[in-house]
Amino acid sequence: MTNTTERPPVADTTAIRTREHHIARRTRFSGWAEPAALVGAMVVLVIVFSLLNPRFASVSNLQNILDQATVPLIVGVGATLVILLGSIDLSVEGVMGAAGMAWILLSANTRGGPDLGPLAWIIALAVGAALGWLSGVIFTRLKVPSFIVTLGIWYVGLGVATILFGTESIPTLTDDALSTWSSQTTAGIPNGFWLAVGVVVLGALLLRYTRFGRLTLAIGDNEGIARSAGMPVARIKTAVFLVAGLLSGLAGIIATMKLGAGSATVGAGTLFLVIPAVVIGGTSLGGGRGGILRTVLGVFLLTLLSNGLILSGVSPSFQSAVSGAILVVAIVAAAWSQRNRLRIAK
């Protein structure tokens, strides 16, 4: 009996293997080239700003940079997980405000009331997690685009924070040790930054070595295949948004602690630093590619830029213009090669 199965010519097989080898090599090169370019850009910024103002490279200013990076790093872990799904979380600032106000009102403050100590942290984190969970449920169950859902939750969180703020005097922390904890140093590093490092490490381990992390990447890479393979897509998406809300809540507590007083807008400006940092770090807006350690590089690049512009005497208006330009360029550059994958419904 004659075997009618056709086999590709040896030359074609060799060509296919050669092409696959070149693609794999380009992928490996890209994986190293992008972080290396970010590190190179940071080195250039350090040199330029040090020449413009010698105070930039001082130990005290380096500690200040680490302190400034604390909140964006914490929020960036959650934002990276959401973007790896191919979604977006715009609720950050509202969630930070709600959690921060809940925390300070349940801690020792000038308004009085109960001082719940560690329980205040748990309740405030629960507020952030609940808002994140609500975003995930509406997104997955009602099929509303994530940017619309989270934009709405932003204002829900802001409303909660405003109600908690009320019309009385501004609540300020009465415990000096608590209000200065984040900026105090341990081994020369601000305590808040040590906390951010812990969050980053846990997030990176979660993404790389757990089933939750693998499913997050798989869903972001191709949701259709993930569904056909029987993966719990809705449950994983909801869990990712919950984690993002929890981390935004933690960031709100730290930001409120650094401010020393309650504010419904304590997270103002955080979103427009974190999202560019995630994209600049190389996490794909289409989902499925990138990582938390890349986001760390993006956060440091933007923090160095902001700090250097301030020390160089650049006006706040020009700083806003530079930040906006970086945001546009970063998103266009990241999205252009994947424009066919991006869908507004994601």
PDB file of N, CA and C in Angstrom, residues 250-284:
ATOM      1  N   LEU A 250      -2.854  49.602  49.756  1.00  0.00           N
ATOM      2  CA  LEU A 250      -1.609  49.696  50.514  1.00  0.00           C
ATOM      3  C   LEU A 250      -0.862  50.981  50.152  1.00  0.00           C
ATOM      4  N   ALA A 251      -0.831  51.297  48.857  1.00  0.00           N
ATOM      5  CA  ALA A 251      -0.176  52.532  48.421  1.00  0.00           C
ATOM      6  C   ALA A 251      -0.869  53.758  49.014  1.00  0.00           C
ATOM      7  N   GLY A 252      -2.204  53.698  49.121  1.00  0.00           N
ATOM      8  CA  GLY A 252      -2.948  54.804  49.721  1.00  0.00           C
ATOM      9  C   GLY A 252      -2.586  55.001  51.184  1.00  0.00           C
ATOM     10  N   ILE A 253      -2.395  53.906  51.898  1.00  0.00           N
ATOM     11  CA  ILE A 253      -1.981  54.004  53.310  1.00  0.00           C
ATOM     12  C   ILE A 253      -0.604  54.656  53.424  1.00  0.00           C
ATOM     13  N   ILE A 254       0.338  54.182  52.604  1.00  0.00           N
ATOM     14  CA  ILE A 254       1.702  54.716  52.657  1.00  0.00           C
ATOM     15  C   ILE A 254       1.723  56.193  52.257  1.00  0.00           C
ATOM     16  N   ALA A 255       0.960  56.554  51.214  1.00  0.00           N
ATOM     17  CA  ALA A 255       0.918  57.947  50.771  1.00  0.00           C
ATOM     18  C   ALA A 255       0.309  58.846  51.859  1.00  0.00           C
ATOM     19  N   THR A 256      -0.723  58.344  52.536  1.00  0.00           N
ATOM     20  CA  THR A 256      -1.345  59.102  53.630  1.00  0.00           C
ATOM     21  C   THR A 256      -0.376  59.240  54.801  1.00  0.00           C
ATOM     22  N   MET A 257       0.349  58.185  55.094  1.00  0.00           N
ATOM     23  CA  MET A 257       1.349  58.210  56.162  1.00  0.00           C
ATOM     24  C   MET A 257       2.425  59.252  55.852  1.00  0.00           C
ATOM     25  N   LYS A 258       2.881  59.289  54.598  1.00  0.00           N
ATOM     26  CA  LYS A 258       3.916  60.244  54.204  1.00  0.00           C
ATOM     27  C   LYS A 258       3.396  61.673  54.283  1.00  0.00           C
ATOM     28  N   LEU A 259       2.121  61.860  53.931  1.00  0.00           N
ATOM     29  CA  LEU A 259       1.508  63.187  53.998  1.00  0.00           C
ATOM     30  C   LEU A 259       1.261  63.606  55.445  1.00  0.00           C
ATOM     31  N   GLY A 260       0.971  62.626  56.297  1.00  0.00           N
ATOM     32  CA  GLY A 260       0.705  62.908  57.704  1.00  0.00           C
ATOM     33  C   GLY A 260      -0.695  63.383  57.970  1.00  0.00           C
ATOM     34  N   ALA A 261      -1.539  63.387  56.939  1.00  0.00           N
ATOM     35  CA  ALA A 261      -2.914  63.866  57.084  1.00  0.00           C
ATOM     36  C   ALA A 261      -3.800  63.176  56.057  1.00  0.00           C
ATOM     37  N   GLY A 262      -5.100  63.176  56.316  1.00  0.00           N
ATOM     38  CA  GLY A 262      -6.035  62.553  55.400  1.00  0.00           C
ATOM     39  C   GLY A 262      -6.346  63.458  54.225  1.00  0.00           C
ATOM     40  N   SER A 263      -6.473  62.855  53.045  1.00  0.00           N
ATOM     41  CA  SER A 263      -6.822  63.608  51.843  1.00  0.00           C
ATOM     42  C   SER A 263      -7.512  62.678  50.861  1.00  0.00           C
ATOM     43  N   ALA A 264      -8.651  63.114  50.325  1.00  0.00           N
ATOM     44  CA  ALA A 264      -9.368  62.292  49.350  1.00  0.00           C
ATOM     45  C   ALA A 264      -8.574  62.156  48.060  1.00  0.00           C
ATOM     46  N   THR A 265      -7.669  63.093  47.795  1.00  0.00           N
ATOM     47  CA  THR A 265      -6.896  63.075  46.544  1.00  0.00           C
ATOM     48  C   THR A 265      -5.429  62.732  46.796  1.00  0.00           C
ATOM     49  N   VAL A 266      -5.190  61.908  47.799  1.00  0.00           N
ATOM     50  CA  VAL A 266      -3.809  61.565  48.148  1.00  0.00           C
ATOM     51  C   VAL A 266      -3.087  60.843  47.011  1.00  0.00           C
ATOM     52  N   GLY A 267      -3.836  60.208  46.116  1.00  0.00           N
ATOM     53  CA  GLY A 267      -3.209  59.477  45.010  1.00  0.00           C
ATOM     54  C   GLY A 267      -3.069  60.282  43.741  1.00  0.00           C
ATOM     55  N   ALA A 268      -3.357  61.584  43.796  1.00  0.00           N
ATOM     56  CA  ALA A 268      -3.337  62.421  42.590  1.00  0.00           C
ATOM     57  C   ALA A 268      -1.989  62.337  41.878  1.00  0.00           C
ATOM     58  N   GLY A 269      -2.027  62.053  40.579  1.00  0.00           N
ATOM     59  CA  GLY A 269      -0.817  61.986  39.769  1.00  0.00           C
ATOM     60  C   GLY A 269      -0.178  60.612  39.700  1.00  0.00           C
ATOM     61  N   THR A 270      -0.571  59.703  40.575  1.00  0.00           N
ATOM     62  CA  THR A 270       0.060  58.374  40.608  1.00  0.00           C
ATOM     63  C   THR A 270      -0.211  57.585  39.335  1.00  0.00           C
ATOM     64  N   LEU A 271      -1.453  57.615  38.866  1.00  0.00           N
ATOM     65  CA  LEU A 271      -1.829  56.835  37.685  1.00  0.00           C
ATOM     66  C   LEU A 271      -0.985  57.214  36.477  1.00  0.00           C
ATOM     67  N   PHE A 272      -0.743  58.521  36.307  1.00  0.00           N
ATOM     68  CA  PHE A 272      -0.037  58.983  35.120  1.00  0.00           C
ATOM     69  C   PHE A 272       1.475  58.875  35.257  1.00  0.00           C
ATOM     70  N   LEU A 273       1.940  58.305  36.332  1.00  0.00           N
ATOM     71  CA  LEU A 273       3.330  57.892  36.446  1.00  0.00           C
ATOM     72  C   LEU A 273       3.441  56.382  36.276  1.00  0.00           C
ATOM     73  N   VAL A 274       2.480  55.657  36.857  1.00  0.00           N
ATOM     74  CA  VAL A 274       2.559  54.197  36.871  1.00  0.00           C
ATOM     75  C   VAL A 274       2.321  53.595  35.488  1.00  0.00           C
ATOM     76  N   ILE A 275       1.263  54.033  34.794  1.00  0.00           N
ATOM     77  CA  ILE A 275       0.958  53.441  33.488  1.00  0.00           C
ATOM     78  C   ILE A 275       2.110  53.634  32.499  1.00  0.00           C
ATOM     79  N   PRO A 276       2.657  54.859  32.354  1.00  0.00           N
ATOM     80  CA  PRO A 276       3.840  54.981  31.483  1.00  0.00           C
ATOM     81  C   PRO A 276       5.012  54.122  31.942  1.00  0.00           C
ATOM     82  N   ALA A 277       5.198  53.991  33.266  1.00  0.00           N
ATOM     83  CA  ALA A 277       6.310  53.175  33.774  1.00  0.00           C
ATOM     84  C   ALA A 277       6.156  51.720  33.357  1.00  0.00           C
ATOM     85  N   VAL A 278       4.934  51.206  33.434  1.00  0.00           N
ATOM     86  CA  VAL A 278       4.677  49.812  33.031  1.00  0.00           C
ATOM     87  C   VAL A 278       4.961  49.640  31.543  1.00  0.00           C
ATOM     88  N   VAL A 279       4.475  50.586  30.728  1.00  0.00           N
ATOM     89  CA  VAL A 279       4.645  50.490  29.273  1.00  0.00           C
ATOM     90  C   VAL A 279       6.102  50.685  28.878  1.00  0.00           C
ATOM     91  N   ILE A 280       6.752  51.693  29.465  1.00  0.00           N
ATOM     92  CA  ILE A 280       8.166  51.931  29.172  1.00  0.00           C
ATOM     93  C   ILE A 280       9.008  50.723  29.574  1.00  0.00           C
ATOM     94  N   GLY A 281       8.602  50.059  30.654  1.00  0.00           N
ATOM     95  CA  GLY A 281       9.327  48.868  31.090  1.00  0.00           C
ATOM     96  C   GLY A 281       9.243  47.705  30.135  1.00  0.00           C
ATOM     97  N   GLY A 282       8.319  47.756  29.183  1.00  0.00           N
ATOM     98  CA  GLY A 282       8.248  46.708  28.159  1.00  0.00           C
ATOM     99  C   GLY A 282       7.086  45.757  28.296  1.00  0.00           C
ATOM    100  N   THR A 283       6.147  46.014  29.208  1.00  0.00           N
ATOM    101  CA  THR A 283       4.967  45.156  29.316  1.00  0.00           C
ATOM    102  C   THR A 283       4.003  45.517  28.196  1.00  0.00           C
ATOM    103  N   SER A 284       3.567  44.506  27.453  1.00  0.00           N
ATOM    104  CA  SER A 284       2.732  44.716  26.269  1.00  0.00           C
ATOM    105  C   SER A 284       1.325  45.148  26.645  1.00  0.00           C
TER     106      SER A 284
END
